[in-house]
Amino acid sequence: MPRTVGQIDQAKSQAILDAAAEVLGTGGLSAPMDEIARRAGVSKQTIYNHYGSKAELIRAIVDRRVEEIAAPLLAPGAQDHPQEALAGFGRVMLELVLRPLGRSMLKMTVQAADDMPDLARAFYEAGPKTSRRRLAEFLRAETLAGRLAVDDPDQAADFFAGMVIGVRQIAGLLGVEQAAEPEVIEQVAQEAARRFLRAYGVD
Amino acid sequence: MPRTVGQIDQAKSQAILDAAAEVLGTGGLSAPMDEIARRAGVSKQTIYNHYGSKAELIRAIVDRRVEEIAAPLLAPGAQDHPQEALAGFGRVMLELVLRPLGRSMLKMTVQAADDMPDLARAFYEAGPKTSRRRLAEFLRAETLAGRLAVDDPDQAADFFAGMVIGVRQIAGLLGVEQAAEPEVIEQVAQEAARRFLRAYGVD
DNA sequence: AACCGCCTGGACTGGTGAGTCCAGTTTTCC
DNA sequence: GGAAAACTGGACTCACCAGTCCAGGCGGTT
C-alpha cells in the first residue's frame, strides 16, 4: 500500500485525475462525476475531498499536463542540420496533437472555453504559444548563423506549425479520425521541413 | 425535417435560425432554448413547431450555412498568375475562419461532435475537406500547366491551408482573439502565397 | 360571422447531474 | 490499542433545462 503524506491519499489523487482526463476527454465535459468516480474506483465524496468542484478538477487536469505537454519541444537539438532540427520539431508537434492525451486535452479546453476563459488562455499560452515561441527562437538563431533567411520568425513559425498540424488538429476535434502510423508522421514532418527550407533557404 | 406546410411563417423560421446561431455560437451549445426564443422574439412553442427538437435546430443551422460557407472558394480565378490565385484562396480561407459566422459554426460543430458525429462529419466534408480538395485541384492544374512543381497536391494543399489558418483557428476556438484587420489578412495571404511558391516553384 | 390553425406566455413534467449528508468502515498516526 | 481523519456507498437536495400542455389572442379563408 502506498505512502500517504497528509492523511490524503496521493495515489488516489492521481487515479482520479487519470480517470477524469479519460472520461471527460472522450465523453465530453458534460460527463457525470459519478462515472469518473466509478472509473477511478473511488467514491464521489473522495473526489470532492481532493478537488473542491468539477471546475477545479478540470483545472487540475489541464495544469498537470500543460507543462508536460510542451516539454518535449525543448529536446530537438538546434545544432544539427536545419532539416533534421525542423523535422524534429514537426515530429514532436504531430505526436502531441495525435496522441489521445493531447487530443482530449485540446478538446476539453475548447469545450471549457466558454465558461472558463482563463483556463483556455492558460492552455493557449502554455501549449501552442510556447511551442511557436521556441520554434521562432530556433529560426532566429539559424538565421543569425546564416543557415536560414527568415525575415519574420514569428510568422514563419506559425506557418511551419500550421503546415504540420493544421488539418489534423481540426479533424481530430471533429472526431474525424485517420490513423496515425509513425511512418506517416515521419513523412509529413520530413516533407514539411524540406519544403520550409526551400521557402526560407538562404540560397 | 417534417415540413408541416400549413401556414407556417417563413420569416420566423429565419429569425429563429439567426437567433439560435447567435446564441449557441457565443454561449455554447448548452445555452437554453428560452434564450433563443427570447432573442428571436418568438415563443418557445413556435421553435418546436418549426424544428422538432434542439438537435434538429442545430442541424438546421449547420445545414443552412455549410454550403454558403464553402461557396466563396469557387471564386478565385485559376488563370491569373499563381501568386494572385493562391493569395486569393488564402484570403478567402482567412476571412471564413475569422468571421464570427465561420467561427461560431466551427465551435458549435466541435462541441456537438461527441453527441452528433454525423453532423461533425458532414461539416468536415462540406467545409475543410471541400476547400482542400478545390485547392488541390488548382495545384494539380497549375502543375500540369508547368507553372508549379507539386508532386503531392493533397499534402501541399494541407500545407498551404495550414500555413494560412493554422494558428488563428485554434486561437479562435479557445477564445483568444486578436483583431482581424483587413491589411493583416492581406499580408498573411500574400506572404503565405509567396513562400509557398518558393517551396513548390518549378525553378 | 364562424372556423381553423399558428401564435403567445406561462405553468408544468421529467430527467439529469452537481454537490451534500450521513452512518458505518478502513487506514494512518501516536 | 485507540483517536483522528479519510474513505465508502447510497440517499438526498437543488438547480437547470428540454420538451409538453393549455388557455387565450390573432389572422386568414369560405
XYZ file of C-alpha atoms (C1' of nucleotides) in Angstrom:
466
model
C 0.000 0.000 0.000
C 1.220 3.483 -0.909
C 2.762 6.015 1.429
C 0.485 8.874 2.324
C 1.634 12.345 3.225
C -1.074 14.314 4.983
C -3.757 11.841 5.503
C -4.785 12.345 1.981
C -4.056 9.548 -0.414
C -1.809 10.816 -3.212
C -2.252 7.681 -5.227
C -5.969 8.307 -5.280
C -5.396 11.872 -6.423
C -3.583 10.546 -9.458
C -6.155 7.844 -10.094
C -8.865 10.487 -10.026
C -7.001 12.759 -12.413
C -6.333 9.913 -14.800
C -9.917 8.730 -14.743
C -11.233 12.257 -15.123
C -8.954 13.004 -18.059
C -10.070 9.809 -19.715
C -13.789 10.236 -19.087
C -14.021 13.957 -19.749
C -11.744 13.691 -22.740
C -13.734 11.031 -24.513
C -17.258 11.692 -23.298
C -17.053 15.460 -23.278
C -17.052 17.849 -20.370
C -20.645 17.046 -19.545
C -19.766 13.540 -18.460
C -21.053 12.968 -14.926
C -18.917 12.912 -11.830
C -20.342 9.552 -10.843
C -18.767 7.964 -13.867
C -15.402 9.483 -13.036
C -15.719 8.131 -9.516
C -16.616 4.709 -10.796
C -13.752 4.708 -13.281
C -11.302 5.814 -10.621
C -12.520 3.169 -8.186
C -13.277 5.834 -5.655
C -16.346 7.321 -4.042
C -17.708 10.576 -5.302
C -17.160 12.193 -1.953
C -13.451 11.470 -2.218
C -13.255 13.441 -5.433
C -14.743 16.389 -3.613
C -12.294 15.925 -0.772
C -9.376 16.141 -3.159
C -10.659 18.763 -5.563
C -13.449 21.010 -4.447
C -15.576 21.078 -7.560
C -15.807 19.855 -11.097
C -14.352 23.095 -12.403
C -11.304 22.753 -10.169
C -10.899 19.149 -11.183
C -10.786 20.217 -14.811
C -8.320 22.916 -13.934
C -6.144 20.379 -12.168
C -6.135 18.105 -15.201
C -5.014 20.866 -17.507
C -2.490 22.259 -15.052
C -0.862 18.899 -14.545
C -0.460 18.122 -18.217
C 0.194 21.504 -19.639
C 3.915 21.706 -18.965
C 4.463 18.039 -19.651
C 2.831 18.706 -22.992
C 5.123 21.461 -24.164
C 8.192 19.911 -22.573
C 9.328 17.662 -25.457
C 9.708 20.747 -27.592
C 12.892 21.624 -25.779
C 14.554 18.458 -26.983
C 15.320 18.903 -30.681
C 18.955 19.876 -30.973
C 19.381 23.188 -32.764
C 22.901 22.428 -33.829
C 22.218 19.698 -36.358
C 21.452 20.333 -39.942
C 18.338 22.586 -40.001
C 16.419 19.955 -41.933
C 16.738 17.464 -39.099
C 16.052 20.001 -36.379
C 12.940 21.205 -38.157
C 11.716 17.710 -38.835
C 12.241 17.018 -35.141
C 10.045 19.956 -34.193
C 7.434 18.751 -36.629
C 7.522 15.194 -35.375
C 7.076 16.252 -31.776
C 4.222 18.595 -32.619
C 2.444 15.957 -34.620
C 2.794 13.345 -31.921
C 1.495 15.849 -29.413
C -1.572 16.525 -31.466
C -2.272 12.951 -32.471
C -1.726 11.298 -29.124
C -5.024 10.749 -27.303
C -3.742 12.769 -24.389
C -3.043 15.922 -26.338
C -6.186 15.452 -28.344
C -8.527 15.147 -25.384
C -6.727 17.959 -23.627
C -7.423 20.304 -26.513
C -10.996 19.147 -26.833
C -11.623 19.710 -23.143
C -10.126 23.154 -23.234
C -12.147 24.173 -26.250
C -15.330 22.970 -24.641
C -14.484 24.760 -21.422
C -13.521 27.996 -23.158
C -16.987 29.499 -22.819
C -17.220 29.058 -19.075
C -13.570 29.285 -18.101
C -11.823 31.720 -20.405
C -8.843 31.991 -18.084
C -8.229 28.270 -18.366
C -8.418 28.433 -22.133
C -5.938 31.284 -22.166
C -3.554 29.486 -19.833
C -3.664 26.430 -22.031
C -3.083 28.514 -25.110
C -0.092 30.251 -23.572
C 1.498 27.098 -22.248
C 0.753 24.993 -25.298
C 0.521 26.466 -28.781
C 2.024 29.834 -27.892
C 5.057 28.410 -26.165
C 5.797 25.936 -28.899
C 5.586 28.664 -31.520
C 7.904 30.836 -29.496
C 10.534 28.118 -29.203
C 10.326 27.416 -32.884
C 10.628 31.114 -33.657
C 13.717 31.342 -31.472
C 15.256 28.475 -33.346
C 14.536 30.133 -36.675
C 16.011 33.390 -35.457
C 19.173 31.665 -34.322
C 19.544 29.788 -37.582
C 19.086 32.993 -39.495
C 21.775 34.709 -37.462
C 24.032 31.747 -38.145
C 23.442 32.260 -41.846
C 21.789 28.884 -42.398
C 18.307 30.330 -42.994
C 16.884 33.593 -44.292
C 13.829 34.194 -42.148
C 12.727 37.797 -42.020
C 9.737 37.335 -39.691
C 10.441 34.396 -37.381
C 7.082 34.551 -35.589
C 5.127 34.342 -38.788
C 7.400 31.690 -40.186
C 6.943 29.626 -37.033
C 3.180 29.921 -37.411
C 3.492 28.812 -40.993
C 5.557 25.750 -40.195
C 3.388 24.697 -37.277
C 0.322 25.157 -39.447
C 1.771 23.041 -42.223
C 2.471 20.198 -39.888
C -0.582 20.064 -37.676
C -3.147 22.221 -39.439
C -5.622 19.757 -40.876
C -5.197 17.022 -38.336
C -5.962 19.320 -35.487
C -9.412 20.206 -36.662
C -10.075 16.707 -37.983
C -9.270 15.464 -34.521
C -11.538 17.985 -32.867
C -14.375 16.929 -35.123
C -13.735 13.284 -34.366
C -12.906 12.507 -37.962
C -10.006 10.205 -37.322
C -7.390 8.911 -39.589
C -4.886 6.542 -38.063
C -1.501 7.971 -37.110
C 1.106 5.489 -38.230
C 4.616 6.515 -37.239
C 5.828 6.426 -40.825
C 3.127 8.899 -41.834
C 4.194 11.228 -39.047
C 7.785 10.914 -40.171
C 6.963 11.523 -43.799
C 4.886 14.625 -43.057
C 7.496 16.061 -40.712
C 10.304 15.475 -43.213
C 8.401 16.825 -46.175
C 7.234 19.906 -44.272
C 10.805 20.571 -43.190
C 12.086 20.125 -46.734
C 9.529 22.483 -48.227
C 10.012 25.001 -45.479
C 13.731 25.043 -46.148
C 13.079 25.719 -49.788
C 10.750 28.548 -48.856
C 13.126 30.114 -46.357
C 16.524 28.941 -47.523
C 19.461 31.292 -47.946
C 20.306 30.256 -51.498
C -37.493 17.941 -41.161
C -41.255 17.408 -41.017
C -42.280 20.286 -43.248
C -45.816 20.794 -41.976
C -46.665 23.110 -44.823
C -49.614 24.752 -43.225
C -49.470 28.497 -42.710
C -46.048 28.322 -41.168
C -44.242 31.645 -41.077
C -41.031 31.508 -43.112
C -39.801 34.815 -41.779
C -39.970 33.407 -38.282
C -38.035 30.336 -39.366
C -35.176 32.587 -40.412
C -35.399 34.720 -37.289
C -35.164 31.576 -35.205
C -32.169 30.278 -37.110
C -30.385 33.603 -36.818
C -31.066 33.897 -33.119
C -30.076 30.299 -32.499
C -26.827 30.653 -34.418
C -26.014 33.769 -32.428
C -26.926 32.386 -29.022
C -25.494 28.896 -29.456
C -22.414 30.252 -31.157
C -21.468 32.643 -28.419
C -22.885 30.974 -25.323
C -22.081 27.416 -26.275
C -24.385 24.588 -27.208
C -25.753 24.379 -23.696
C -27.449 27.745 -23.982
C -31.138 27.310 -23.122
C -33.917 27.284 -25.670
C -35.733 30.000 -23.751
C -32.956 32.425 -24.507
C -33.109 31.602 -28.191
C -36.855 32.165 -28.146
C -36.423 35.472 -26.374
C -33.706 36.596 -28.794
C -35.823 35.597 -31.773
C -38.876 37.400 -30.422
C -40.841 34.195 -30.600
C -42.421 31.783 -28.171
C -40.628 28.600 -27.316
C -43.513 26.549 -28.653
C -43.015 28.133 -32.057
C -39.457 26.896 -32.198
C -40.741 23.405 -31.602
C -43.364 23.889 -34.284
C -40.704 24.791 -36.820
C -37.924 22.451 -35.757
C -38.828 19.428 -33.722
C -36.008 19.462 -31.201
C -32.837 21.223 -30.199
C -30.728 18.702 -32.074
C -32.647 19.316 -35.284
C -32.383 23.038 -34.794
C -28.628 22.738 -34.570
C -28.619 20.542 -37.622
C -30.657 23.143 -39.486
C -28.199 25.889 -38.602
C -25.240 23.936 -39.869
C -27.060 22.710 -42.968
C -28.105 26.187 -43.940
C -24.663 27.714 -43.639
C -22.482 24.911 -44.703
C -22.679 25.405 -48.449
C -22.732 29.163 -48.169
C -19.525 28.789 -46.208
C -17.524 26.877 -48.776
C -19.057 28.745 -51.701
C -16.600 31.674 -51.938
C -13.815 29.203 -52.555
C -15.012 28.753 -56.100
C -14.320 32.357 -56.891
C -10.532 32.772 -57.191
C -9.664 32.680 -60.856
C -7.147 29.972 -61.648
C -5.902 31.684 -64.778
C -4.096 34.623 -63.175
C -0.574 34.479 -62.004
C -0.390 31.649 -59.429
C 0.708 34.108 -56.756
C -2.545 36.024 -57.013
C -4.717 32.929 -57.251
C -3.066 31.432 -54.196
C -3.304 34.642 -52.239
C -6.986 34.709 -53.187
C -7.501 31.255 -51.752
C -5.697 32.297 -48.622
C -7.663 35.472 -48.235
C -10.991 33.694 -48.551
C -9.989 30.981 -46.097
C -8.805 33.502 -43.574
C -11.944 35.559 -43.821
C -14.007 32.418 -43.415
C -12.178 31.471 -40.275
C -12.071 34.937 -38.768
C -15.617 35.983 -39.467
C -17.876 35.441 -36.435
C -20.147 33.243 -38.507
C -17.498 30.749 -39.508
C -16.007 30.877 -36.066
C -19.191 30.098 -34.191
C -20.099 27.458 -36.736
C -16.858 25.632 -36.090
C -17.183 25.999 -32.360
C -20.711 24.624 -32.421
C -19.711 21.678 -34.526
C -16.768 20.834 -32.319
C -18.940 20.964 -29.236
C -21.583 18.812 -30.892
C -19.081 16.270 -32.195
C -19.463 13.986 -29.193
C -23.222 13.650 -29.443
C -23.739 14.078 -33.177
C -20.781 12.588 -35.010
C -22.667 12.555 -38.284
C -23.120 16.307 -38.104
C -19.443 16.817 -37.395
C -18.534 14.625 -40.330
C -20.924 16.450 -42.664
C -19.439 19.775 -41.606
C -15.945 18.479 -42.106
C -16.724 17.200 -45.577
C -18.527 20.320 -46.699
C -16.093 22.738 -45.099
C -12.426 21.921 -44.620
C -12.391 18.848 -46.842
C -14.038 20.570 -49.787
C -11.819 23.616 -49.602
C -8.703 21.446 -49.517
C -9.947 19.487 -52.486
C -10.512 22.611 -54.555
C -7.117 23.924 -53.643
C -5.543 20.584 -54.512
C -7.263 20.626 -57.899
C -5.886 24.066 -58.552
C -2.395 22.947 -57.643
C -2.688 19.916 -59.870
C -3.805 22.035 -62.790
C -1.022 24.527 -62.293
C 1.488 21.710 -62.168
C 0.182 20.273 -65.404
C 0.453 23.727 -66.910
C 4.084 23.807 -65.868
C 3.734 26.780 -63.548
C 4.226 24.745 -60.371
C 6.024 21.553 -59.406
C 3.718 19.917 -56.874
C 4.252 16.200 -56.509
C 1.558 15.548 -53.889
C -1.240 18.092 -54.360
C -3.319 16.882 -51.419
C -0.485 17.257 -48.998
C 0.556 20.570 -50.492
C -2.996 21.850 -50.149
C -2.989 20.819 -46.495
C 0.289 22.624 -46.040
C -0.920 25.847 -47.577
C -4.208 25.837 -45.747
C -2.374 25.134 -42.519
C 0.048 27.992 -43.089
C -2.764 30.441 -43.590
C -5.292 29.478 -40.951
C -3.404 27.169 -38.613
C -2.833 29.274 -35.523
C -5.847 31.512 -35.820
C -8.201 28.601 -35.954
C -7.247 27.236 -32.598
C -6.823 30.693 -31.096
C -10.376 31.381 -32.182
C -11.665 28.147 -30.705
C -10.023 28.987 -27.410
C -11.494 32.468 -27.453
C -8.068 34.101 -27.543
C -8.857 36.821 -30.010
C -6.612 39.042 -31.925
C -8.294 41.573 -34.153
C -8.507 40.766 -37.851
C -7.697 43.928 -39.730
C -8.053 43.538 -43.489
C -4.462 44.559 -44.098
C -3.249 41.789 -41.795
C -5.331 39.265 -43.686
C -3.913 40.546 -46.936
C -0.354 40.459 -45.709
C -0.636 36.914 -44.397
C -2.299 35.653 -47.545
C 0.314 37.294 -49.780
C 3.263 36.145 -47.739
C 1.957 32.588 -47.483
C 1.447 32.515 -51.239
C 4.937 33.888 -51.843
C 6.613 31.361 -49.582
C 4.526 28.538 -50.950
C 5.615 29.425 -54.459
C 9.235 29.336 -53.407
C 8.671 25.931 -51.817
C 6.845 24.488 -54.792
C 8.104 26.566 -57.707
C 9.343 24.968 -60.909
C 12.767 26.553 -60.972
C -69.761 35.562 -38.960
C -67.679 31.260 -37.918
C -63.832 28.293 -38.397
C -59.140 26.828 -38.385
C -54.584 26.785 -37.453
C -50.497 29.337 -35.960
C -49.218 32.088 -32.469
C -48.095 33.684 -27.325
C -46.825 33.279 -22.482
C -46.577 30.905 -18.759
C -47.138 26.899 -15.990
C -45.821 22.206 -15.764
C -43.309 17.420 -16.124
C -39.436 14.579 -16.143
C -34.817 13.682 -16.303
C -30.168 14.557 -15.212
C -26.368 15.936 -12.834
C -23.538 18.849 -9.242
C -22.758 18.927 -4.737
C -24.085 17.498 0.253
C -25.016 14.497 4.097
C -24.525 10.644 6.893
C -23.694 6.146 9.079
C -20.564 2.813 9.055
C -15.752 1.097 7.749
C -10.887 1.298 6.895
C -6.436 3.428 7.256
C -2.810 6.060 9.407
C -0.562 8.032 13.158
C 0.902 8.255 18.066
C -4.888 -0.034 21.290
C -7.170 3.983 20.323
C -8.209 8.556 18.237
C -8.486 11.229 14.143
C -9.008 11.626 9.630
C -10.109 9.734 5.090
C -12.901 6.578 2.575
C -17.347 4.184 1.009
C -21.953 3.905 -0.840
C -26.109 5.420 -1.137
C -29.709 8.565 -0.343
C -30.828 13.280 -0.776
C -31.355 18.397 -2.200
C -31.346 21.733 -5.529
C -30.987 23.839 -9.943
C -31.358 23.778 -14.611
C -33.243 22.657 -18.921
C -35.657 20.036 -22.917
C -39.954 19.343 -24.171
C -45.234 19.452 -23.281
C -49.619 21.470 -22.199
C -53.079 24.776 -22.040
C -55.914 28.951 -22.311
C -56.473 32.607 -24.753
C -55.404 36.021 -28.918
C -54.818 36.934 -33.830
C -55.166 36.477 -38.878
C -56.667 34.436 -42.890
C -60.178 31.568 -45.585
C -65.089 30.403 -47.008
